[in-house]
PDB file of C-alpha atoms in Angstrom:
ATOM      1  CA  MET A   9     110.741 128.892 103.246  1.00  0.00           C
ATOM      2  CA  ASP A  10     109.947 129.815  99.658  1.00  0.00           C
ATOM      3  CA  ALA A  11     112.374 128.667  97.023  1.00  0.00           C
ATOM      4  CA  ALA A  12     112.854 132.249  95.906  1.00  0.00           C
ATOM      5  CA  SER A  13     114.342 133.205  99.208  1.00  0.00           C
ATOM      6  CA  LEU A  14     116.411 130.003  99.933  1.00  0.00           C
ATOM      7  CA  PRO A  15     119.697 130.859 101.671  1.00  0.00           C
ATOM      8  CA  SER A  16     122.924 130.446  99.708  1.00  0.00           C
ATOM      9  CA  HIS A  17     124.873 127.127  99.629  1.00  0.00           C
ATOM     10  CA  HIS A  18     127.674 128.903 101.321  1.00  0.00           C
ATOM     11  CA  GLU A  19     125.479 129.746 104.292  1.00  0.00           C
ATOM     12  CA  TYR A  20     124.340 126.067 104.480  1.00  0.00           C
ATOM     13  CA  GLN A  21     128.009 125.028 104.682  1.00  0.00           C
ATOM     14  CA  ILE A  22     128.629 127.408 107.527  1.00  0.00           C
ATOM     15  CA  ILE A  23     125.602 125.994 109.357  1.00  0.00           C
ATOM     16  CA  ALA A  24     126.673 122.420 108.592  1.00  0.00           C
ATOM     17  CA  GLN A  25     130.035 123.170 110.104  1.00  0.00           C
ATOM     18  CA  ALA A  26     128.403 124.679 113.192  1.00  0.00           C
ATOM     19  CA  MET A  27     126.183 121.609 113.507  1.00  0.00           C
ATOM     20  CA  ASP A  28     129.036 119.276 113.219  1.00  0.00           C
ATOM     21  CA  TYR A  29     130.812 121.184 116.006  1.00  0.00           C
ATOM     22  CA  LEU A  30     127.811 121.048 118.303  1.00  0.00           C
ATOM     23  CA  LEU A  31     127.326 117.303 117.586  1.00  0.00           C
ATOM     24  CA  GLN A  32     130.965 116.526 118.465  1.00  0.00           C
ATOM     25  CA  HIS A  33     130.952 118.777 121.565  1.00  0.00           C
ATOM     26  CA  GLN A  34     127.434 118.410 122.886  1.00  0.00           C
ATOM     27  CA  GLN A  35     128.579 117.022 126.246  1.00  0.00           C
ATOM     28  CA  GLN A  36     130.669 120.175 126.800  1.00  0.00           C
ATOM     29  CA  GLN A  37     127.678 122.426 125.963  1.00  0.00           C
ATOM     30  CA  PRO A  38     129.816 125.018 124.154  1.00  0.00           C
ATOM     31  CA  GLU A  39     128.824 128.668 124.522  1.00  0.00           C
ATOM     32  CA  LEU A  40     127.897 130.897 121.640  1.00  0.00           C
ATOM     33  CA  SER A  41     131.238 132.670 121.961  1.00  0.00           C
ATOM     34  CA  GLU A  42     133.109 129.389 121.509  1.00  0.00           C
ATOM     35  CA  LEU A  43     131.067 128.385 118.504  1.00  0.00           C
ATOM     36  CA  ALA A  44     131.387 131.802 116.844  1.00  0.00           C
ATOM     37  CA  LYS A  45     135.208 131.679 117.306  1.00  0.00           C
ATOM     38  CA  VAL A  46     135.432 128.288 115.662  1.00  0.00           C
ATOM     39  CA  ILE A  47     133.399 129.395 112.661  1.00  0.00           C
ATOM     40  CA  GLY A  48     135.106 132.748 112.380  1.00  0.00           C
ATOM     41  CA  TYR A  49     132.070 134.880 112.860  1.00  0.00           C
ATOM     42  CA  SER A  50     131.056 137.466 115.485  1.00  0.00           C
ATOM     43  CA  GLU A  51     128.667 136.279 118.200  1.00  0.00           C
ATOM     44  CA  THR A  52     125.944 138.378 116.852  1.00  0.00           C
ATOM     45  CA  HIS A  53     126.384 137.263 113.269  1.00  0.00           C
ATOM     46  CA  MET A  54     126.587 133.594 114.379  1.00  0.00           C
ATOM     47  CA  GLN A  55     123.378 133.981 116.535  1.00  0.00           C
ATOM     48  CA  ARG A  56     121.440 135.641 113.667  1.00  0.00           C
ATOM     49  CA  LEU A  57     122.532 133.127 110.990  1.00  0.00           C
ATOM     50  CA  PHE A  58     121.991 129.991 113.223  1.00  0.00           C
ATOM     51  CA  SER A  59     118.521 131.299 114.244  1.00  0.00           C
ATOM     52  CA  GLN A  60     117.667 132.044 110.645  1.00  0.00           C
ATOM     53  CA  TRP A  61     118.326 128.508 109.545  1.00  0.00           C
ATOM     54  CA  VAL A  62     117.394 126.502 112.619  1.00  0.00           C
ATOM     55  CA  GLY A  63     114.660 128.613 114.158  1.00  0.00           C
ATOM     56  CA  VAL A  64     116.273 128.790 117.575  1.00  0.00           C
ATOM     57  CA  SER A  65     119.526 129.853 119.086  1.00  0.00           C
ATOM     58  CA  PRO A  66     122.537 127.437 119.334  1.00  0.00           C
ATOM     59  CA  LYS A  67     122.071 127.241 123.106  1.00  0.00           C
ATOM     60  CA  ARG A  68     118.381 126.212 122.771  1.00  0.00           C
ATOM     61  CA  PHE A  69     119.257 123.872 119.901  1.00  0.00           C
ATOM     62  CA  LEU A  70     121.790 121.961 122.099  1.00  0.00           C
ATOM     63  CA  GLN A  71     118.825 120.760 124.157  1.00  0.00           C
ATOM     64  CA  TYR A  72     117.690 118.766 121.091  1.00  0.00           C
ATOM     65  CA  LEU A  73     121.045 116.977 120.983  1.00  0.00           C
ATOM     66  CA  THR A  74     120.982 115.308 124.368  1.00  0.00           C
ATOM     67  CA  LEU A  75     120.283 111.551 124.604  1.00  0.00           C
ATOM     68  CA  GLN A  76     117.807 112.264 127.410  1.00  0.00           C
ATOM     69  CA  GLN A  77     115.767 114.556 125.175  1.00  0.00           C
ATOM     70  CA  ALA A  78     115.945 112.065 122.270  1.00  0.00           C
ATOM     71  CA  GLN A  79     114.817 109.194 124.504  1.00  0.00           C
ATOM     72  CA  GLN A  80     111.855 111.209 125.823  1.00  0.00           C
ATOM     73  CA  GLN A  81     110.889 112.148 122.292  1.00  0.00           C
ATOM     74  CA  LEU A  82     111.147 108.418 121.322  1.00  0.00           C
ATOM     75  CA  GLN A  83     108.833 107.437 124.159  1.00  0.00           C
ATOM     76  CA  TYR A  84     106.282 110.131 123.252  1.00  0.00           C
ATOM     77  CA  SER A  85     106.375 109.504 119.545  1.00  0.00           C
ATOM     78  CA  SER A  86     105.957 105.819 120.099  1.00  0.00           C
ATOM     79  CA  SER A  87     102.784 106.466 121.918  1.00  0.00           C
ATOM     80  CA  VAL A  88     101.462 108.714 119.201  1.00  0.00           C
ATOM     81  CA  LEU A  89     102.272 106.184 116.518  1.00  0.00           C
ATOM     82  CA  ASP A  90     100.735 103.279 118.466  1.00  0.00           C
ATOM     83  CA  LEU A  91      97.582 105.267 119.031  1.00  0.00           C
ATOM     84  CA  SER A  92      97.265 106.431 115.350  1.00  0.00           C
ATOM     85  CA  GLN A  93      97.608 102.806 114.247  1.00  0.00           C
ATOM     86  CA  GLN A  94      94.935 101.618 116.688  1.00  0.00           C
ATOM     87  CA  LEU A  95      92.623 104.268 115.412  1.00  0.00           C
ATOM     88  CA  GLY A  96      93.464 103.607 111.747  1.00  0.00           C
ATOM     89  CA  LEU A  97      95.043 107.024 111.273  1.00  0.00           C
ATOM     90  CA  SER A  98      98.114 107.307 109.060  1.00  0.00           C
ATOM     91  CA  SER A  99      98.730 111.011 109.530  1.00  0.00           C
ATOM     92  CA  ALA A 100      98.365 111.640 113.309  1.00  0.00           C
ATOM     93  CA  GLY A 101     100.007 114.833 114.415  1.00  0.00           C
ATOM     94  CA  ARG A 102     101.024 115.985 110.970  1.00  0.00           C
ATOM     95  CA  LEU A 103     101.475 119.748 110.659  1.00  0.00           C
ATOM     96  CA  TYR A 104     103.262 120.571 107.452  1.00  0.00           C
ATOM     97  CA  ASP A 105     103.984 117.099 106.018  1.00  0.00           C
ATOM     98  CA  LEU A 106     103.709 116.767 102.342  1.00  0.00           C
ATOM     99  CA  PHE A 107     100.865 114.699 100.988  1.00  0.00           C
ATOM    100  CA  VAL A 108     102.169 112.203  98.541  1.00  0.00           C
ATOM    101  CA  SER A 109     100.825 109.489  96.292  1.00  0.00           C
ATOM    102  CA  VAL A 110     103.011 106.433  95.834  1.00  0.00           C
ATOM    103  CA  GLN A 111     103.321 104.095  92.812  1.00  0.00           C
ATOM    104  CA  ALA A 112     105.718 101.249  92.627  1.00  0.00           C
ATOM    105  CA  VAL A 113     107.743 100.278  89.585  1.00  0.00           C
ATOM    106  CA  THR A 114     106.363  97.015  88.284  1.00  0.00           C
ATOM    107  CA  PRO A 115     108.658  93.996  87.820  1.00  0.00           C
ATOM    108  CA  GLY A 116     108.265  94.413  84.054  1.00  0.00           C
ATOM    109  CA  GLU A 117     109.234  98.020  84.175  1.00  0.00           C
ATOM    110  CA  ALA A 118     112.272  97.193  86.378  1.00  0.00           C
ATOM    111  CA  LYS A 119     113.326  94.473  83.978  1.00  0.00           C
ATOM    112  CA  MET A 120     113.273  97.079  81.001  1.00  0.00           C
ATOM    113  CA  GLN A 121     115.936  99.105  82.937  1.00  0.00           C
ATOM    114  CA  GLY A 122     114.388 102.300  81.642  1.00  0.00           C
ATOM    115  CA  GLU A 123     114.194 101.458  77.983  1.00  0.00           C
ATOM    116  CA  GLY A 124     111.718 103.953  76.394  1.00  0.00           C
ATOM    117  CA  LEU A 125     111.619 105.938  79.593  1.00  0.00           C
ATOM    118  CA  VAL A 126     112.417 109.705  79.824  1.00  0.00           C
ATOM    119  CA  ILE A 127     113.795 111.089  83.144  1.00  0.00           C
ATOM    120  CA  TYR A 128     114.194 114.776  83.754  1.00  0.00           C
ATOM    121  CA  TYR A 129     116.715 115.872  86.365  1.00  0.00           C
ATOM    122  CA  GLY A 130     118.355 118.890  87.752  1.00  0.00           C
ATOM    123  CA  TRP A 131     119.846 120.478  90.912  1.00  0.00           C
ATOM    124  CA  GLY A 132     118.833 123.345  93.231  1.00  0.00           C
ATOM    125  CA  HIS A 133     119.374 124.847  96.638  1.00  0.00           C
ATOM    126  CA  THR A 134     117.195 123.884  99.659  1.00  0.00           C
ATOM    127  CA  PRO A 135     117.212 124.835 103.374  1.00  0.00           C
ATOM    128  CA  PHE A 136     119.354 121.635 103.759  1.00  0.00           C
ATOM    129  CA  GLY A 137     121.929 122.353 101.060  1.00  0.00           C
ATOM    130  CA  CYS A 138     122.287 121.458  97.443  1.00  0.00           C
ATOM    131  CA  ALA A 139     119.747 118.799  96.170  1.00  0.00           C
ATOM    132  CA  PHE A 140     119.387 116.623  93.090  1.00  0.00           C
ATOM    133  CA  ILE A 141     115.895 115.667  91.870  1.00  0.00           C
ATOM    134  CA  ALA A 142     114.793 113.420  89.117  1.00  0.00           C
ATOM    135  CA  SER A 143     111.294 112.653  87.908  1.00  0.00           C
ATOM    136  CA  THR A 144     109.321 110.913  85.164  1.00  0.00           C
ATOM    137  CA  SER A 145     105.618 111.328  83.954  1.00  0.00           C
ATOM    138  CA  ARG A 146     104.825 108.897  86.774  1.00  0.00           C
ATOM    139  CA  GLY A 147     106.433 110.977  89.568  1.00  0.00           C
ATOM    140  CA  ILE A 148     109.596 111.684  91.403  1.00  0.00           C
ATOM    141  CA  CYS A 149     112.042 108.750  91.272  1.00  0.00           C
ATOM    142  CA  GLN A 150     115.024 110.314  93.064  1.00  0.00           C
ATOM    143  CA  LEU A 151     115.709 113.104  95.554  1.00  0.00           C
ATOM    144  CA  SER A 152     119.046 113.292  97.235  1.00  0.00           C
ATOM    145  CA  PHE A 153     121.273 115.918  98.881  1.00  0.00           C
ATOM    146  CA  CYS A 154     124.832 116.524  97.591  1.00  0.00           C
ATOM    147  CA  GLU A 155     127.720 118.849  98.137  1.00  0.00           C
ATOM    148  CA  SER A 156     128.545 121.044  95.289  1.00  0.00           C
ATOM    149  CA  GLU A 157     131.864 119.320  94.659  1.00  0.00           C
ATOM    150  CA  GLN A 158     130.061 115.901  94.504  1.00  0.00           C
ATOM    151  CA  ALA A 159     127.097 116.989  92.388  1.00  0.00           C
ATOM    152  CA  ASP A 160     127.664 114.384  89.686  1.00  0.00           C
ATOM    153  CA  THR A 161     127.411 111.482  92.229  1.00  0.00           C
ATOM    154  CA  ALA A 162     123.676 111.642  92.319  1.00  0.00           C
ATOM    155  CA  LEU A 163     123.431 111.677  88.548  1.00  0.00           C
ATOM    156  CA  HIS A 164     125.678 108.703  88.480  1.00  0.00           C
ATOM    157  CA  GLU A 165     123.312 106.784  90.829  1.00  0.00           C
ATOM    158  CA  LEU A 166     120.435 107.657  88.589  1.00  0.00           C
ATOM    159  CA  LYS A 167     122.241 106.209  85.572  1.00  0.00           C
ATOM    160  CA  LEU A 168     122.944 103.021  87.480  1.00  0.00           C
ATOM    161  CA  ALA A 169     119.295 102.611  88.480  1.00  0.00           C
ATOM    162  CA  TRP A 170     117.993 103.265  84.964  1.00  0.00           C
ATOM    163  CA  PRO A 171     120.868 102.432  82.482  1.00  0.00           C
ATOM    164  CA  LYS A 172     118.657 102.435  79.369  1.00  0.00           C
ATOM    165  CA  ALA A 173     116.610 105.497  80.093  1.00  0.00           C
ATOM    166  CA  GLU A 174     116.967 108.843  78.315  1.00  0.00           C
ATOM    167  CA  LEU A 175     118.120 111.353  80.781  1.00  0.00           C
ATOM    168  CA  LEU A 176     117.472 115.020  80.118  1.00  0.00           C
ATOM    169  CA  ALA A 177     118.650 117.960  82.215  1.00  0.00           C
ATOM    170  CA  ASP A 178     115.821 120.364  82.976  1.00  0.00           C
ATOM    171  CA  GLN A 179     116.780 122.882  85.665  1.00  0.00           C
ATOM    172  CA  SER A 180     113.450 124.772  85.403  1.00  0.00           C
ATOM    173  CA  GLN A 181     111.357 121.667  86.199  1.00  0.00           C
ATOM    174  CA  ALA A 182     113.764 120.586  88.893  1.00  0.00           C
ATOM    175  CA  GLN A 183     113.695 123.908  90.697  1.00  0.00           C
ATOM    176  CA  SER A 184     109.886 123.940  90.400  1.00  0.00           C
ATOM    177  CA  LEU A 185     109.668 120.625  92.035  1.00  0.00           C
ATOM    178  CA  LEU A 186     112.089 121.546  94.799  1.00  0.00           C
ATOM    179  CA  LYS A 187     110.039 124.650  95.408  1.00  0.00           C
ATOM    180  CA  GLN A 188     106.993 122.449  95.968  1.00  0.00           C
ATOM    181  CA  VAL A 189     108.875 120.063  98.245  1.00  0.00           C
ATOM    182  CA  PHE A 190     110.596 122.641 100.485  1.00  0.00           C
ATOM    183  CA  SER A 191     108.328 125.686 100.608  1.00  0.00           C
ATOM    184  CA  GLN A 192     107.020 126.164 104.123  1.00  0.00           C
ATOM    185  CA  GLN A 193     104.573 128.936 103.037  1.00  0.00           C
ATOM    186  CA  GLN A 194     101.988 126.483 101.644  1.00  0.00           C
ATOM    187  CA  LEU A 195     101.499 122.858 100.813  1.00  0.00           C
ATOM    188  CA  PRO A 196     101.302 121.798  97.153  1.00  0.00           C
ATOM    189  CA  ALA A 197      97.828 122.211  95.579  1.00  0.00           C
ATOM    190  CA  LYS A 198      97.947 118.480  94.775  1.00  0.00           C
ATOM    191  CA  PRO A 199      99.807 115.512  96.249  1.00  0.00           C
ATOM    192  CA  LEU A 200     103.384 114.953  95.049  1.00  0.00           C
ATOM    193  CA  SER A 201     103.648 111.668  93.138  1.00  0.00           C
ATOM    194  CA  LEU A 202     106.492 109.266  93.923  1.00  0.00           C
ATOM    195  CA  TRP A 203     107.508 106.475  91.599  1.00  0.00           C
ATOM    196  CA  LEU A 204     109.470 103.981  93.715  1.00  0.00           C
ATOM    197  CA  LYS A 205     111.754 101.249  92.551  1.00  0.00           C
ATOM    198  CA  GLY A 206     112.531  98.644  95.263  1.00  0.00           C
ATOM    199  CA  THR A 207     111.789  95.200  96.703  1.00  0.00           C
ATOM    200  CA  ASN A 208     108.446  94.533  98.281  1.00  0.00           C
ATOM    201  CA  PHE A 209     109.989  94.745 101.663  1.00  0.00           C
ATOM    202  CA  GLN A 210     111.779  97.998 101.004  1.00  0.00           C
ATOM    203  CA  LEU A 211     108.502  99.602  99.579  1.00  0.00           C
ATOM    204  CA  GLN A 212     106.763  98.363 102.760  1.00  0.00           C
ATOM    205  CA  VAL A 213     109.415 100.062 104.914  1.00  0.00           C
ATOM    206  CA  TRP A 214     109.325 103.366 102.859  1.00  0.00           C
ATOM    207  CA  GLN A 215     105.542 103.451 103.143  1.00  0.00           C
ATOM    208  CA  ALA A 216     105.871 103.006 106.921  1.00  0.00           C
ATOM    209  CA  LEU A 217     108.231 106.016 107.018  1.00  0.00           C
ATOM    210  CA  LEU A 218     105.577 108.146 105.467  1.00  0.00           C
ATOM    211  CA  ASN A 219     103.415 107.465 108.465  1.00  0.00           C
ATOM    212  CA  ILE A 220     105.834 108.979 110.957  1.00  0.00           C
ATOM    213  CA  PRO A 221     104.267 112.364 111.856  1.00  0.00           C
ATOM    214  CA  TYR A 222     106.058 115.686 111.389  1.00  0.00           C
ATOM    215  CA  GLY A 223     108.166 116.516 114.428  1.00  0.00           C
ATOM    216  CA  HIS A 224     108.256 112.954 115.763  1.00  0.00           C
ATOM    217  CA  VAL A 225     110.782 110.178 115.727  1.00  0.00           C
ATOM    218  CA  CYS A 226     110.841 106.379 116.024  1.00  0.00           C
ATOM    219  CA  SER A 227     113.441 103.835 116.536  1.00  0.00           C
ATOM    220  CA  TYR A 228     114.629 101.218 114.102  1.00  0.00           C
ATOM    221  CA  GLN A 229     113.205  98.509 116.382  1.00  0.00           C
ATOM    222  CA  PHE A 230     109.828 100.160 116.527  1.00  0.00           C
ATOM    223  CA  LEU A 231     109.666 100.442 112.808  1.00  0.00           C
ATOM    224  CA  ALA A 232     110.706  96.790 112.454  1.00  0.00           C
ATOM    225  CA  GLU A 233     107.937  95.702 114.853  1.00  0.00           C
ATOM    226  CA  HIS A 234     105.295  97.479 112.873  1.00  0.00           C
ATOM    227  CA  VAL A 235     106.590  96.429 109.478  1.00  0.00           C
ATOM    228  CA  SER A 236     107.575  92.778 110.083  1.00  0.00           C
ATOM    229  CA  SER A 237     108.953  91.739 113.444  1.00  0.00           C
ATOM    230  CA  ALA A 238     111.462  92.912 116.021  1.00  0.00           C
ATOM    231  CA  LYS A 239     113.933  90.416 114.475  1.00  0.00           C
ATOM    232  CA  ALA A 240     113.883  92.292 111.228  1.00  0.00           C
ATOM    233  CA  THR A 241     115.646  95.417 112.721  1.00  0.00           C
ATOM    234  CA  ARG A 242     118.765  94.980 110.616  1.00  0.00           C
ATOM    235  CA  ALA A 243     116.762  94.509 107.457  1.00  0.00           C
ATOM    236  CA  VAL A 244     114.659  97.549 108.163  1.00  0.00           C
ATOM    237  CA  ALA A 245     117.758  99.647 108.840  1.00  0.00           C
ATOM    238  CA  SER A 246     119.091  98.538 105.447  1.00  0.00           C
ATOM    239  CA  ALA A 247     115.889  99.462 103.637  1.00  0.00           C
ATOM    240  CA  VAL A 248     115.838 102.827 105.442  1.00  0.00           C
ATOM    241  CA  ALA A 249     119.406 103.500 104.344  1.00  0.00           C
ATOM    242  CA  LYS A 250     118.468 102.752 100.705  1.00  0.00           C
ATOM    243  CA  ASN A 251     115.554 105.155 100.668  1.00  0.00           C
ATOM    244  CA  PRO A 252     115.834 106.939  97.183  1.00  0.00           C
ATOM    245  CA  ILE A 253     113.625 109.970  98.151  1.00  0.00           C
ATOM    246  CA  ALA A 254     115.214 112.130 100.753  1.00  0.00           C
ATOM    247  CA  TYR A 255     113.125 114.352 102.936  1.00  0.00           C
ATOM    248  CA  ILE A 256     109.745 113.443 101.409  1.00  0.00           C
ATOM    249  CA  ILE A 257     110.133 109.885 102.694  1.00  0.00           C
ATOM    250  CA  PRO A 258     111.371 110.946 106.148  1.00  0.00           C
ATOM    251  CA  CYS A 259     114.074 108.446 106.981  1.00  0.00           C
ATOM    252  CA  HIS A 260     115.760 111.316 108.998  1.00  0.00           C
ATOM    253  CA  ARG A 261     112.989 110.607 111.673  1.00  0.00           C
ATOM    254  CA  VAL A 262     114.413 107.219 112.560  1.00  0.00           C
ATOM    255  CA  ILE A 263     117.001 107.001 115.417  1.00  0.00           C
ATOM    256  CA  ARG A 264     118.426 104.300 117.617  1.00  0.00           C
ATOM    257  CA  SER A 265     116.532 102.986 120.636  1.00  0.00           C
ATOM    258  CA  ASN A 266     119.058 104.588 123.049  1.00  0.00           C
ATOM    259  CA  GLY A 267     118.471 108.043 121.418  1.00  0.00           C
ATOM    260  CA  ALA A 268     121.633 108.129 119.334  1.00  0.00           C
ATOM    261  CA  LEU A 269     121.097 109.492 115.852  1.00  0.00           C
ATOM    262  CA  GLY A 270     122.157 106.329 113.974  1.00  0.00           C
ATOM    263  CA  GLY A 271     123.275 106.763 110.401  1.00  0.00           C
ATOM    264  CA  TYR A 272     122.192 109.015 107.587  1.00  0.00           C
ATOM    265  CA  ARG A 273     123.471 108.624 104.042  1.00  0.00           C
ATOM    266  CA  TRP A 274     123.375 112.464 103.488  1.00  0.00           C
ATOM    267  CA  GLY A 275     125.336 113.404 106.647  1.00  0.00           C
ATOM    268  CA  LEU A 276     124.473 113.344 110.371  1.00  0.00           C
ATOM    269  CA  SER A 277     124.527 117.141 110.607  1.00  0.00           C
ATOM    270  CA  ARG A 278     121.885 117.406 107.902  1.00  0.00           C
ATOM    271  CA  LYS A 279     119.774 114.801 109.689  1.00  0.00           C
ATOM    272  CA  GLN A 280     120.041 116.719 113.009  1.00  0.00           C
ATOM    273  CA  LEU A 281     119.192 120.024 111.291  1.00  0.00           C
ATOM    274  CA  MET A 282     116.027 118.429 109.835  1.00  0.00           C
ATOM    275  CA  MET A 283     114.998 116.953 113.173  1.00  0.00           C
ATOM    276  CA  GLY A 284     115.755 120.136 115.073  1.00  0.00           C
ATOM    277  CA  ARG A 285     113.834 122.361 112.671  1.00  0.00           C
ATOM    278  CA  GLU A 286     110.769 120.020 112.793  1.00  0.00           C
ATOM    279  CA  ALA A 287     110.913 119.713 116.587  1.00  0.00           C
ATOM    280  CA  GLN A 288     111.040 123.419 117.182  1.00  0.00           C
ATOM    281  CA  LEU A 289     108.435 124.278 114.583  1.00  0.00           C
ATOM    282  CA  LYS A 290     106.073 121.644 115.951  1.00  0.00           C
ATOM    283  CA  GLN A 291     106.534 122.939 119.430  1.00  0.00           C
ATOM    284  CA  LYS A 292     105.954 126.455 118.297  1.00  0.00           C
ATOM    285  CA  LYS A 293     102.695 125.657 116.603  1.00  0.00           C
ATOM    286  CA  GLU A 294     101.201 123.370 119.349  1.00  0.00           C
TER     287      GLU A 294
END
């Protein structure tokens, strides 16, 4: 979806409300008429809007919400990931994933707390709601989703991470970056650069997340086994939760071993929407 044609934030809020309802009532498998009534739309309008955002009808999308479906996807994805690692492939099964180059903040740079550093930031609309993005000459250092009434929260987090940096608002640059990240028409001409600040362990987990192919998922335990050991599941989950670059570093592709969604710092409905869109697009292209 090109940035020029991104749906409105109001439409995203409607879809988020619909997603929340489906998540809460998945066992009852609500009909389109029930969903439309809850949202306050006609069935035709609800079907059209939902399909526009998610790519499939609400009824079809409910299939992606079942634990059985998630468990099957976990099993299949684990096989793909195991095979890719055995063959030395880091991008098995990728379709539309972004290619990124990653640099880590050095201990010296972290100690400076941003002194002498210029960070440009701004907000924009995406297929998954309002997003905040911040970047330096080294690359993107923060990408997070936010609701319009909480837009300043992400900026506050940036100030805490880099208290001595010079922060400059640049909406033009922010929207250009968001267009590169979220456009489904074509991949960026060159890799997106990420500049990551974290512990060695966190960086290792975030790098592992980049190896989860588009349209696949893995469990926290699987990720722990391939980063450190099965005993590190809790530490891995903590590192996943602290991922500073939403969507590009796909922490939304990690779920619990039993097929449950687990947590997501930017909202479970947003996580489910990402997973559902990726699953149906992957299926459509295979």
